[in-house]
Coordinates of C-alpha atoms in Angstrom, one line a residue:
E1 CA 131.7 402.9 -17.0
K2 CA 134.2 400.4 -17.8
W3 CA 135.9 399.0 -14.6
V4 CA 139.4 397.2 -14.5
Q5 CA 140.1 394.7 -11.8
A6 CA 143.9 395.0 -11.7
S7 CA 143.7 399.4 -11.1
R8 CA 140.3 398.9 -9.8
E9 CA 139.8 401.7 -11.4
G10 CA 136.9 403.0 -13.7
K11 CA 136.6 405.5 -16.2
A12 CA 133.2 406.3 -18.5
I13 CA 133.3 404.7 -22.1
K14 CA 129.7 406.5 -23.1
E15 CA 129.0 406.7 -27.0
Y16 CA 128.4 410.3 -27.1
P17 CA 129.7 412.1 -23.7
E18 CA 126.9 415.3 -24.1
L19 CA 126.1 417.0 -20.7
A20 CA 122.1 415.8 -19.7
L21 CA 121.6 417.4 -16.5
G22 CA 118.8 420.4 -17.5
N23 CA 118.9 419.7 -21.2
A24 CA 115.7 418.5 -23.3
P25 CA 115.4 414.7 -24.3
K26 CA 114.6 416.4 -27.6
D27 CA 117.9 418.0 -28.3
F28 CA 120.0 414.7 -27.5
K29 CA 122.0 413.2 -30.2
F30 CA 121.1 410.1 -28.2
R31 CA 118.4 408.8 -25.9
F32 CA 119.1 406.7 -22.6
N33 CA 117.1 405.7 -20.1
W34 CA 118.4 404.8 -16.2
N35 CA 118.0 401.1 -17.3
A36 CA 119.5 401.5 -20.7
P37 CA 120.7 397.4 -21.5
I38 CA 124.4 396.7 -21.8
I39 CA 125.0 392.9 -23.1
S40 CA 128.0 391.0 -23.9
S41 CA 127.5 388.4 -26.8
P42 CA 126.6 384.8 -26.0
H43 CA 128.8 384.5 -29.0
D44 CA 131.9 385.9 -28.5
R45 CA 131.9 388.0 -24.7
S46 CA 134.2 390.6 -25.7
T47 CA 131.6 391.8 -28.2
I48 CA 129.2 394.3 -26.4
Y49 CA 126.0 396.0 -27.0
H50 CA 124.5 398.8 -25.6
A51 CA 121.2 400.6 -26.2
G52 CA 119.6 404.2 -26.3
N53 CA 117.2 404.8 -28.8
V54 CA 119.7 403.0 -31.2
V55 CA 121.9 400.2 -31.0
F56 CA 125.5 400.2 -30.5
K57 CA 128.3 398.1 -30.8
S58 CA 131.5 397.6 -29.8
I59 CA 134.6 395.0 -29.8
D60 CA 137.4 397.5 -28.2
S61 CA 135.7 397.6 -24.6
G62 CA 134.0 400.2 -25.2
N63 CA 136.5 402.5 -26.4
S64 CA 134.6 403.2 -29.9
W65 CA 131.4 402.3 -30.8
D66 CA 129.3 401.6 -33.5
I67 CA 125.7 402.3 -34.4
V68 CA 124.3 398.8 -35.5
S69 CA 120.5 400.0 -36.0
P70 CA 118.4 403.1 -36.8
D71 CA 116.2 404.1 -34.3
L72 CA 114.0 401.5 -32.6
T73 CA 111.3 403.4 -30.8
R74 CA 108.5 405.8 -31.7
N75 CA 110.8 409.1 -31.3
D76 CA 107.9 411.2 -30.8
K77 CA 108.9 414.6 -30.2
S78 CA 106.0 415.9 -28.6
K79 CA 107.3 413.5 -25.4
Q80 CA 110.6 414.5 -25.3
G81 CA 110.7 417.6 -23.5
P82 CA 110.7 418.8 -20.0
G83 CA 107.7 416.9 -18.5
A84 CA 106.4 415.2 -21.7
G85 CA 105.7 411.8 -21.6
P86 CA 104.5 409.2 -19.4
Y87 CA 107.8 409.8 -17.0
T88 CA 108.1 412.6 -14.8
N89 CA 111.1 414.5 -16.0
E90 CA 113.8 415.5 -12.9
A91 CA 116.2 416.7 -15.5
A92 CA 118.6 414.9 -14.3
G93 CA 119.3 413.2 -17.5
G94 CA 117.6 409.9 -17.2
E95 CA 113.8 410.3 -16.9
N96 CA 113.7 410.1 -21.4
Y97 CA 111.2 408.5 -23.4
N98 CA 111.4 406.5 -26.3
T99 CA 114.4 404.8 -25.4
I100 CA 115.2 400.6 -25.7
M101 CA 114.6 398.6 -22.6
Y102 CA 115.4 396.0 -23.7
L103 CA 118.1 393.9 -25.8
V104 CA 119.4 390.7 -25.9
E105 CA 121.4 388.5 -28.7
S106 CA 119.5 384.8 -29.4
P107 CA 121.8 381.9 -27.8
H108 CA 120.9 380.4 -30.6
E109 CA 122.5 382.5 -33.7
K110 CA 125.1 384.9 -33.6
G111 CA 123.6 387.9 -35.2
V112 CA 120.2 387.6 -34.0
L113 CA 119.1 390.7 -31.6
W114 CA 115.8 391.4 -30.3
A115 CA 115.0 394.7 -28.9
G116 CA 112.2 396.1 -27.3
S117 CA 111.3 399.8 -26.3
D118 CA 109.6 402.0 -23.8
D119 CA 107.4 402.9 -26.1
G120 CA 105.9 399.5 -27.3
L121 CA 107.9 399.0 -30.5
I122 CA 109.7 395.0 -30.9
H123 CA 112.0 394.5 -33.8
I124 CA 114.2 391.9 -34.6
T125 CA 117.7 391.4 -36.5
K126 CA 118.7 388.6 -38.1
D127 CA 122.2 389.9 -39.4
G128 CA 124.2 391.6 -36.6
G129 CA 122.0 395.2 -37.3
Q130 CA 122.5 395.4 -40.8
N131 CA 118.8 394.9 -41.4
W132 CA 116.1 395.7 -38.7
N133 CA 112.5 394.4 -38.7
N134 CA 109.6 395.5 -36.8
V135 CA 108.1 393.0 -35.5
T136 CA 105.7 394.4 -33.1
P137 CA 102.4 392.7 -32.0
P138 CA 99.7 394.3 -34.0
N139 CA 97.3 396.8 -32.6
L140 CA 100.0 397.2 -28.8
Q141 CA 99.6 400.0 -27.2
E142 CA 102.3 402.0 -25.7
G143 CA 104.2 401.0 -23.1
I144 CA 107.1 399.1 -21.9
V145 CA 108.7 395.9 -23.1
N146 CA 110.5 395.1 -20.0
S147 CA 111.8 391.4 -21.0
I148 CA 112.4 389.0 -24.1
E149 CA 113.0 386.0 -23.8
V150 CA 114.5 383.9 -26.3
S151 CA 113.2 380.0 -25.6
P152 CA 116.5 378.1 -24.7
Y153 CA 115.2 375.4 -27.3
D154 CA 113.7 376.7 -30.1
P155 CA 115.4 379.9 -31.9
A156 CA 112.1 381.1 -33.5
T157 CA 110.5 381.0 -30.0
A158 CA 110.5 384.3 -27.9
Y159 CA 108.3 385.7 -24.7
V160 CA 107.8 389.5 -24.0
A161 CA 106.6 390.9 -20.9
F162 CA 104.6 394.1 -21.7
M163 CA 104.2 396.4 -19.0
R164 CA 101.4 399.5 -19.3
Y165 CA 101.0 400.6 -15.5
K166 CA 102.3 404.3 -16.4
S167 CA 99.3 404.4 -18.3
M168 CA 97.1 403.3 -15.4
D169 CA 96.7 400.0 -17.0
L170 CA 97.4 397.4 -14.4
N171 CA 96.8 394.5 -16.8
P172 CA 99.1 391.4 -17.2
Y173 CA 100.8 390.7 -20.8
I174 CA 102.2 388.5 -22.3
F175 CA 103.3 387.7 -25.7
K176 CA 104.7 384.6 -27.1
T177 CA 105.9 384.1 -30.7
S178 CA 107.0 380.9 -32.7
D179 CA 108.0 382.2 -36.1
Y180 CA 110.5 384.9 -35.2
G181 CA 107.5 387.5 -34.6
T182 CA 105.7 387.0 -37.3
T183 CA 102.8 386.2 -35.3
W184 CA 102.4 386.6 -31.4
S185 CA 99.9 385.0 -28.8
K186 CA 98.8 386.8 -25.6
I187 CA 99.1 384.0 -23.2
T188 CA 98.2 385.4 -19.6
K189 CA 95.5 382.7 -18.4
G190 CA 95.7 382.1 -14.7
I191 CA 97.3 385.5 -13.5
T192 CA 94.9 387.3 -11.9
G193 CA 94.6 389.5 -8.9
E194 CA 95.3 393.1 -8.1
H195 CA 98.7 394.9 -9.6
T196 CA 99.7 391.4 -11.1
F197 CA 101.0 393.2 -14.4
V198 CA 104.3 390.9 -15.5
R199 CA 107.6 392.4 -15.8
V200 CA 109.8 389.3 -16.9
V201 CA 109.3 386.0 -18.2
R202 CA 112.4 382.7 -18.2
E203 CA 111.5 379.4 -19.6
D204 CA 112.8 376.5 -17.8
K205 CA 116.7 375.8 -19.2
K206 CA 115.7 371.7 -18.0
R207 CA 111.9 371.3 -19.3
K208 CA 110.7 372.7 -22.2
G209 CA 107.4 374.6 -21.7
L210 CA 107.8 375.8 -18.0
L211 CA 107.5 379.3 -18.1
Y212 CA 108.3 381.5 -14.8
A213 CA 106.8 384.4 -14.7
G214 CA 108.0 387.7 -12.1
T215 CA 104.8 390.2 -11.5
E216 CA 104.5 393.3 -9.9
T217 CA 103.1 391.1 -6.9
G218 CA 104.9 387.8 -6.9
L219 CA 105.7 384.8 -8.9
F220 CA 103.7 382.6 -11.2
I221 CA 104.4 379.4 -12.9
S222 CA 102.8 377.6 -16.2
L223 CA 103.8 373.9 -16.8
D224 CA 102.2 374.0 -20.3
D225 CA 104.6 376.6 -22.2
G226 CA 101.9 379.7 -20.7
Q227 CA 98.3 377.9 -21.8
N228 CA 97.7 378.3 -17.9
W229 CA 99.3 379.7 -15.0
Q230 CA 98.9 379.4 -11.1
P231 CA 101.0 381.4 -8.5
F232 CA 104.4 380.1 -6.8
Q233 CA 104.9 382.6 -3.6
L234 CA 106.2 380.2 -1.1
N235 CA 107.5 381.9 1.5
L236 CA 108.8 384.7 -1.5
P237 CA 107.2 388.2 0.1
V238 CA 104.8 390.1 -1.6
V239 CA 107.0 392.3 -3.6
P240 CA 107.8 393.3 -7.3
I241 CA 110.1 391.4 -9.2
N242 CA 112.2 392.8 -11.8
D243 CA 114.0 389.9 -13.4
L244 CA 114.4 386.3 -12.7
M245 CA 117.0 384.2 -14.0
I246 CA 118.4 380.2 -13.8
Q247 CA 121.7 379.7 -13.1
D248 CA 123.0 376.0 -11.7
N249 CA 119.7 374.5 -11.8
D250 CA 118.8 377.8 -9.0
L251 CA 115.7 380.4 -9.9
V252 CA 117.1 383.2 -8.7
V253 CA 114.6 386.4 -8.5
A254 CA 115.5 390.0 -8.0
T255 CA 112.9 392.2 -6.5
A256 CA 112.3 395.3 -6.2
G257 CA 113.2 396.3 -2.2
R258 CA 113.3 393.0 -0.7
S259 CA 117.2 391.7 -1.9
F260 CA 117.5 388.8 -4.0
W261 CA 115.8 385.8 -3.5
I262 CA 116.9 382.5 -4.9
L263 CA 114.8 378.9 -4.9
D264 CA 117.8 376.4 -4.5
D265 CA 117.0 373.1 -7.1
V266 CA 114.0 373.6 -9.1
A267 CA 114.2 369.8 -9.5
A268 CA 110.6 369.3 -8.2
I269 CA 109.0 371.7 -10.5
Q270 CA 111.0 370.1 -13.6
N271 CA 108.7 367.0 -12.3
I272 CA 105.7 368.2 -10.8
D273 CA 103.7 367.0 -13.5
T274 CA 105.5 363.6 -14.2
P275 CA 103.8 360.3 -13.3
K276 CA 103.2 359.8 -9.5
Q277 CA 104.6 356.6 -7.8
A278 CA 104.6 355.9 -4.3
V279 CA 108.5 356.9 -3.5
K280 CA 110.4 359.3 -6.3
I281 CA 113.3 360.8 -5.9
F282 CA 114.3 363.6 -7.7
K283 CA 117.9 363.7 -9.1
P284 CA 119.3 366.9 -7.5
K285 CA 121.9 369.2 -9.5
D286 CA 125.5 368.8 -9.5
T287 CA 126.7 370.4 -6.3
Y288 CA 129.8 372.2 -5.4
R289 CA 131.6 371.0 -2.3
I290 CA 131.4 374.3 -0.3
F291 CA 131.2 374.0 3.4
G292 CA 129.6 376.9 5.9
G293 CA 125.7 377.1 5.0
S294 CA 123.0 378.4 7.0
T295 CA 121.7 376.0 9.6
D296 CA 119.5 378.3 10.9
K297 CA 115.5 377.7 10.8
P298 CA 114.0 380.1 8.6
V299 CA 112.5 383.0 10.0
P300 CA 109.3 384.4 8.3
G301 CA 109.9 387.1 5.6
L302 CA 113.9 386.9 5.7
G303 CA 115.8 384.7 3.5
Q304 CA 117.8 381.9 4.3
N305 CA 121.3 381.0 2.9
P306 CA 121.5 377.4 1.5
K307 CA 122.6 374.4 3.4
S308 CA 126.1 373.0 2.6
G309 CA 125.5 369.4 1.0
V310 CA 123.1 368.0 -1.7
T311 CA 119.8 369.5 -1.8
F312 CA 117.2 366.9 -3.1
D313 CA 113.0 366.5 -3.6
Y314 CA 111.5 363.3 -3.1
Y315 CA 107.6 362.4 -3.3
L316 CA 105.6 360.3 -1.5
D317 CA 101.8 359.7 -2.5
K318 CA 101.2 359.3 0.8
N319 CA 101.9 360.1 4.7
A320 CA 104.6 358.3 6.1
D321 CA 105.7 359.2 9.5
S322 CA 103.8 355.5 10.3
L323 CA 106.3 353.7 8.2
D324 CA 109.8 353.0 7.3
L325 CA 111.3 355.8 5.4
K326 CA 115.5 355.4 4.6
L327 CA 117.7 357.4 2.8
E328 CA 121.0 355.3 2.0
V329 CA 124.0 357.6 -0.2
L330 CA 126.2 354.8 -1.8
L331 CA 129.6 355.4 -3.1
N332 CA 130.8 352.6 -5.4
G333 CA 127.0 351.2 -4.2
K334 CA 128.2 350.8 -0.9
P335 CA 126.3 352.6 2.0
I336 CA 128.3 355.5 3.2
R337 CA 125.2 357.1 5.1
T338 CA 122.1 356.0 6.4
I339 CA 119.2 358.6 7.3
T340 CA 116.0 357.6 8.1
N341 CA 112.5 359.4 9.5
K342 CA 112.3 358.1 12.7
K343 CA 114.3 358.8 15.7
P344 CA 116.3 356.2 17.3
K345 CA 114.3 354.7 20.1
D346 CA 117.4 354.4 22.1
F347 CA 119.2 357.5 21.0
K348 CA 120.6 359.0 24.1
S349 CA 123.3 362.0 24.5
W350 CA 125.3 364.0 27.4
P351 CA 127.8 366.3 27.5
G352 CA 130.5 365.4 25.0
G353 CA 128.3 363.1 23.5
P354 CA 127.1 362.4 19.9
S355 CA 124.3 364.7 18.2
K356 CA 120.7 364.2 17.7
P357 CA 121.0 362.3 14.5
Q358 CA 118.9 364.2 11.3
V359 CA 115.2 362.5 10.7
L360 CA 114.0 362.7 7.0
P361 CA 110.7 364.3 6.8
S362 CA 108.4 361.9 5.5
K363 CA 104.8 363.7 4.7
K364 CA 102.3 363.4 1.6
G365 CA 103.6 365.3 -1.4
Y366 CA 107.3 366.4 -2.4
N367 CA 109.7 366.6 0.8
R368 CA 113.0 368.5 0.5
F369 CA 116.2 367.2 2.3
T370 CA 120.1 368.4 3.0
W371 CA 122.5 365.3 3.0
N372 CA 125.8 367.3 5.1
F373 CA 128.5 366.5 2.6
R374 CA 128.9 363.5 6.0
K375 CA 129.5 360.1 6.6
E376 CA 128.3 357.5 8.5
S377 CA 128.4 359.3 12.6
L378 CA 131.0 357.7 14.8
P379 CA 130.0 355.2 17.7
A380 CA 130.1 356.8 21.2
V381 CA 131.3 355.3 24.4
D382 CA 127.8 354.8 27.1
K383 CA 128.1 358.3 28.5
V384 CA 131.9 359.3 28.1
F385 CA 132.7 362.8 27.4
V386 CA 134.7 363.4 24.6
Y387 CA 136.5 366.3 23.2
G388 CA 135.7 366.3 19.5
S389 CA 132.9 365.7 17.0
Y390 CA 131.0 362.1 16.6
A391 CA 130.1 363.6 13.1
G392 CA 131.5 361.6 10.2
A393 CA 133.8 363.6 7.7
R394 CA 132.7 365.3 4.9
V395 CA 132.9 363.2 1.6
G396 CA 135.0 364.1 -1.7
P397 CA 134.4 364.9 -5.2
G398 CA 133.0 362.3 -7.6
T399 CA 129.7 360.8 -7.9
Y400 CA 127.4 359.2 -5.2
G401 CA 124.0 357.1 -5.1
L402 CA 121.0 358.5 -3.2
R403 CA 118.6 355.3 -2.9
L404 CA 115.2 355.8 -0.9
T405 CA 113.5 353.4 0.6
L406 CA 109.4 353.4 1.7
D407 CA 108.7 349.6 3.3
S408 CA 109.8 347.5 0.3
L409 CA 109.6 349.9 -2.5
T410 CA 112.8 351.5 -3.8
S411 CA 113.7 354.9 -5.7
E412 CA 117.3 355.6 -6.6
T413 CA 119.4 358.4 -8.2
Q414 CA 123.1 359.7 -8.3
V415 CA 124.5 363.4 -7.4
T416 CA 127.7 364.6 -8.9
V417 CA 129.6 366.6 -6.5
L418 CA 132.0 368.7 -7.8
P419 CA 135.1 370.3 -6.0
N420 CA 135.3 373.6 -5.2
P421 CA 136.4 375.9 -7.6
K422 CA 137.9 378.5 -5.6
V423 CA 140.0 375.8 -3.9
D424 CA 143.0 374.8 -5.8
A425 CA 143.8 370.9 -5.7
S426 CA 144.0 368.0 -7.6
M427 CA 141.7 364.7 -7.5
D428 CA 144.6 362.6 -6.1
E429 CA 144.9 365.1 -2.9
Y430 CA 141.2 364.8 -2.3
V431 CA 142.2 360.8 -2.7
E432 CA 144.2 361.0 -0.2
Q433 CA 142.1 363.0 2.1
Q434 CA 139.6 360.9 2.3
S435 CA 142.2 358.1 2.8
V436 CA 143.4 359.5 5.3
L437 CA 139.9 360.6 7.2
D438 CA 139.0 356.3 6.6
Q439 CA 141.9 355.6 8.4
I440 CA 140.9 358.1 11.3
E441 CA 137.7 357.2 11.1
G442 CA 138.1 353.4 11.2
A443 CA 140.5 354.1 14.6
I444 CA 138.0 356.1 16.4
K445 CA 135.4 353.3 15.6
N446 CA 137.2 350.3 16.4
I447 CA 138.2 351.9 20.1
H448 CA 135.0 353.0 20.7
E449 CA 133.3 349.2 19.5
S450 CA 136.5 347.7 21.6
V451 CA 136.1 349.9 24.9
T452 CA 132.2 349.1 24.7
A453 CA 132.3 345.7 24.3
M454 CA 135.1 345.7 27.0
R455 CA 133.3 347.5 29.1
S456 CA 130.4 345.0 29.2
A457 CA 132.5 342.3 29.9
K458 CA 133.6 343.9 32.7
S459 CA 130.1 344.3 33.6
Q460 CA 129.5 340.6 33.9
L461 CA 132.7 340.1 35.1
K462 CA 131.4 342.2 38.3
G463 CA 128.2 340.9 38.4
Y464 CA 129.8 337.0 38.6
A465 CA 131.1 338.5 41.6
K466 CA 128.7 339.6 43.8
L467 CA 126.7 336.6 42.5
L468 CA 129.9 334.2 43.6
K469 CA 131.0 335.8 46.3
E470 CA 129.7 333.5 48.9
N471 CA 131.2 330.1 46.9
E472 CA 134.0 328.5 48.2
K473 CA 134.9 326.9 44.9
A474 CA 135.1 329.9 42.9
Q475 CA 137.7 331.8 44.4
D476 CA 139.9 331.5 42.3
L477 CA 137.4 332.2 39.9
L478 CA 136.8 335.4 41.3
K479 CA 140.3 336.8 41.8
H480 CA 141.1 336.0 38.4
G481 CA 138.2 337.8 37.5
K482 CA 139.4 340.9 39.9
A483 CA 142.6 340.5 38.4
L484 CA 141.2 340.8 34.7
I485 CA 139.3 343.9 35.8
A486 CA 142.3 345.6 36.7
R487 CA 143.8 344.9 33.5
I488 CA 140.9 345.9 31.6
D489 CA 140.5 349.7 33.3
T490 CA 144.5 349.9 32.5
W491 CA 143.7 349.8 29.1
E492 CA 140.4 351.1 29.0
Q493 CA 142.5 354.4 30.9
N494 CA 145.1 355.0 27.9
L495 CA 142.1 354.6 25.2
I496 CA 139.4 357.0 27.0
Q497 CA 139.3 359.3 29.8
P498 CA 136.0 358.3 32.0
N499 CA 136.6 361.3 34.1
Q500 CA 136.1 364.4 31.8
K501 CA 132.2 364.8 32.5
T502 CA 132.6 368.9 31.0
F503 CA 134.6 371.1 28.8
Q504 CA 136.2 372.8 31.6
D505 CA 137.5 369.0 33.0
V506 CA 139.8 368.7 30.1
I507 CA 142.2 370.6 31.9
N508 CA 141.8 368.2 35.0
F509 CA 142.2 365.3 33.0
N510 CA 144.2 364.4 29.9
N511 CA 142.4 364.0 26.9
Q512 CA 143.3 360.6 25.9
L513 CA 143.9 358.4 22.9
N514 CA 140.6 358.8 21.2
A515 CA 140.4 362.5 21.8
E516 CA 143.7 362.8 19.8
F517 CA 142.1 360.7 17.4
M518 CA 139.0 362.8 16.8
E519 CA 141.2 366.4 17.2
L520 CA 143.3 364.9 14.0
K521 CA 140.0 364.0 12.3
S522 CA 139.0 367.7 12.6
Y523 CA 142.3 368.8 11.7
V524 CA 142.4 367.0 8.4
D525 CA 138.6 367.5 7.4
A526 CA 139.3 370.8 5.8
A527 CA 138.1 372.4 2.5
E528 CA 141.4 372.5 1.2
P529 CA 142.3 368.5 0.7
K530 CA 145.9 368.6 0.8
V531 CA 147.4 366.3 4.0
T532 CA 150.1 368.2 5.6
Q533 CA 153.3 366.2 6.6
G534 CA 152.6 366.9 10.1
A535 CA 149.0 365.6 9.4
K536 CA 151.0 362.1 8.1
D537 CA 153.1 361.9 11.0
R538 CA 150.4 362.6 13.8
L539 CA 148.6 359.6 12.1
N540 CA 151.5 357.3 11.7
D541 CA 152.4 357.9 15.7
L542 CA 148.9 357.7 17.1
M543 CA 147.9 354.5 14.3
A544 CA 151.7 353.1 16.3
Q545 CA 149.8 353.8 20.0
W546 CA 146.5 352.3 19.0
R547 CA 148.1 348.8 17.5
T548 CA 150.0 348.4 20.6
F549 CA 146.5 349.1 22.4
E550 CA 144.7 346.4 20.0
K551 CA 147.2 344.2 20.8
E552 CA 146.5 344.4 24.4
R553 CA 142.7 343.3 23.6
D554 CA 143.3 340.8 21.8
A555 CA 145.3 339.1 24.4
I556 CA 142.9 340.0 27.1
V557 CA 140.3 338.2 25.3
D558 CA 142.4 335.4 23.5
T559 CA 144.5 334.7 26.4
E560 CA 142.6 336.0 30.1
M561 CA 139.4 336.3 28.9
Q562 CA 139.5 332.6 27.7
A563 CA 141.4 330.7 30.8
Y564 CA 138.6 333.1 33.2
N565 CA 135.6 331.2 31.2
Q566 CA 137.6 327.9 31.4
M567 CA 137.6 328.0 35.1
F568 CA 133.9 328.8 34.7
K569 CA 133.2 325.7 32.4
E570 CA 135.3 323.5 34.8
L571 CA 132.9 324.6 37.9
E572 CA 130.1 324.0 35.9
L573 CA 128.3 326.6 37.5
P574 CA 124.3 327.1 36.4
A575 CA 123.8 329.5 33.5
I576 CA 121.6 331.3 36.2
I577 CA 122.6 331.6 39.5
I578 CA 120.1 333.1 41.8
D579 CA 121.1 335.3 44.8
E580 CA 120.0 334.4 47.8

C-alpha cells in the first residue's frame, strides 16, 4: 500500500495483483506472508525492497518492480495446498508457506542484502541481487528466520534469530557469522526457562559485543558477544518480544499484546562492566528540549512516559544515604543548579510557598536521576503566599556540565541539550529568551532577599523597642525605630502581599511586584523561545518600578538605619539587654 501524506490517500502497489482469497498458494505466481518484509535502502531511501518468495526492487515508489532474486525458499509444493504446511490455512490469502520472512540491506555496503525464509533458509547477495548464495547453517531444520542483524561494526558479521515453535520446538536458536555466512556458531548459553525461543537479536550501536535478545518470555542481554546471556526484565511484563531497535540510545521493544516499551538511555548497560569507581556518572545521551513528560509514580505492569529533562545514570560503590552526595549542573563552568541526597533540614512550605526540592537517590550500585532542565529555585519570603512558581526557569539549548561529588570524590561529564526539532526557532532567539529570564529571576531573587533582610531588621527594631521602652534616654531612638518600621512596611507592601494566605485571597488583596515578575517569568519560559514585544515592554516597566523600590531600600539602609545605629552607639547601650 502506498500512502501520500499531502492527499491523505492510499493505493495498492502490489507487484502482481491476483486474488488470494480462497485460492491455493501453489497456484499463486508469488507467495507473500502476512508480514512480508518491506524496507528502504539505507544508501538510497527512494529505493524500496519487498519480499514474497522472491525479492522485488522499486525505484519509482512501487509503480513498477524488478525481480532481483530467484525463489529463496524451499518451494515445497506439498506444503502449499489448503491446510498444508505448519500453518492453518484460513484461505484468507496470507497463510502461505515457503516465503521470505526477513530482509535487510547492509548499512555498510550498498547492494549487500540478506534474506531469511519461513522454512529455514538464509541467502546473501553482494551485488544487488544479480547473484545469491545460500549461506544457511549446515543441517538447519525447517523453521522461521525471524530476524537478521548486520553488526553495526563489521559488514561480515551478522546475528540470526531462528524459531521452530511451529514444529513444537521451543528451544532458543541464535546463530552468529563473522564471514558473510560461510561459517556459523550457535550462541544461546544462558537463555533458559520455558518457552524462551528467540524472536530477535540486536547489537548495541555504541558498545561492540553488547547484544539484546527478544524472546517469547522477555528480554536477555549479553556483554560478551553472545558467549553468555542473562535475563534483563526489570519492569517489562513477561511477554513475547517481536522486535527490538535502538533509537537515540533508547532500546525500543515491540511486544505481542502489551504495546511498545522503551528503556530510556542504555548508557548504564553500555558501561556495566567498566572498572568500578567509588562514584561514576555516565554521559547521558543528547537530550531534546521537550517539555511535558511524565511526573506520575510508576504503576506496576504499566509503562511510564519519559520525564522531561536530562536522564542520566551514576554508580556508587556503597550506600551513600548517610554521606553527602551532590550534583551540580554547570554552564560555562559555573553552577546553575545544585541538588543533593539530603532533604533540607530547615525546609518548610505553606500555601503559595516553595515546592519540595528534588533529592538525589544514593543507594549502592546504579542510580538514575532526571535533571528537569531547570535552574536554581528562587528564594521565598517566609510564610508569604505568592501567585506563581518558585521553580527556576528552564535552560536553553547548549552544553552543560554534570558534576557529581561524594564527599571529596568527584565525577564529571557533559550533556548536550538539543532544541526541540519541531520548534521553529534560531539560536539567537534562545539566547535572548535566556537573557530575559535571567533578568526576571535576578529581580525576583533580589526582591525576596531584600524583603527577608528588611523583615529581619524590623524584627530587631521591634525587639529593641520592647527592651528599651522604660529607658528614658532611648525614647528618641525608639521614635526613630518606629518611623523606620513604618517606612519599611510601606516599602515592603509594594513588593509583596502579606494578606494573601490562599489562592482565593488573590481576588481580595492585589498581587504586588514579586507576583508580577513571577507571572512574566511563566509567560516567557515557553517552549517557543521568541520573546514577544509585549513581554519586553512589560519587563522594562517592571524593572523601572523595581529600580524605584531598590533606591528606597538603599536609602533606608544607608540613611535611616545608619542614623539609628549611630544613635544606638551614642547611647552606649550594652550588647545584651535583659528585660526585667
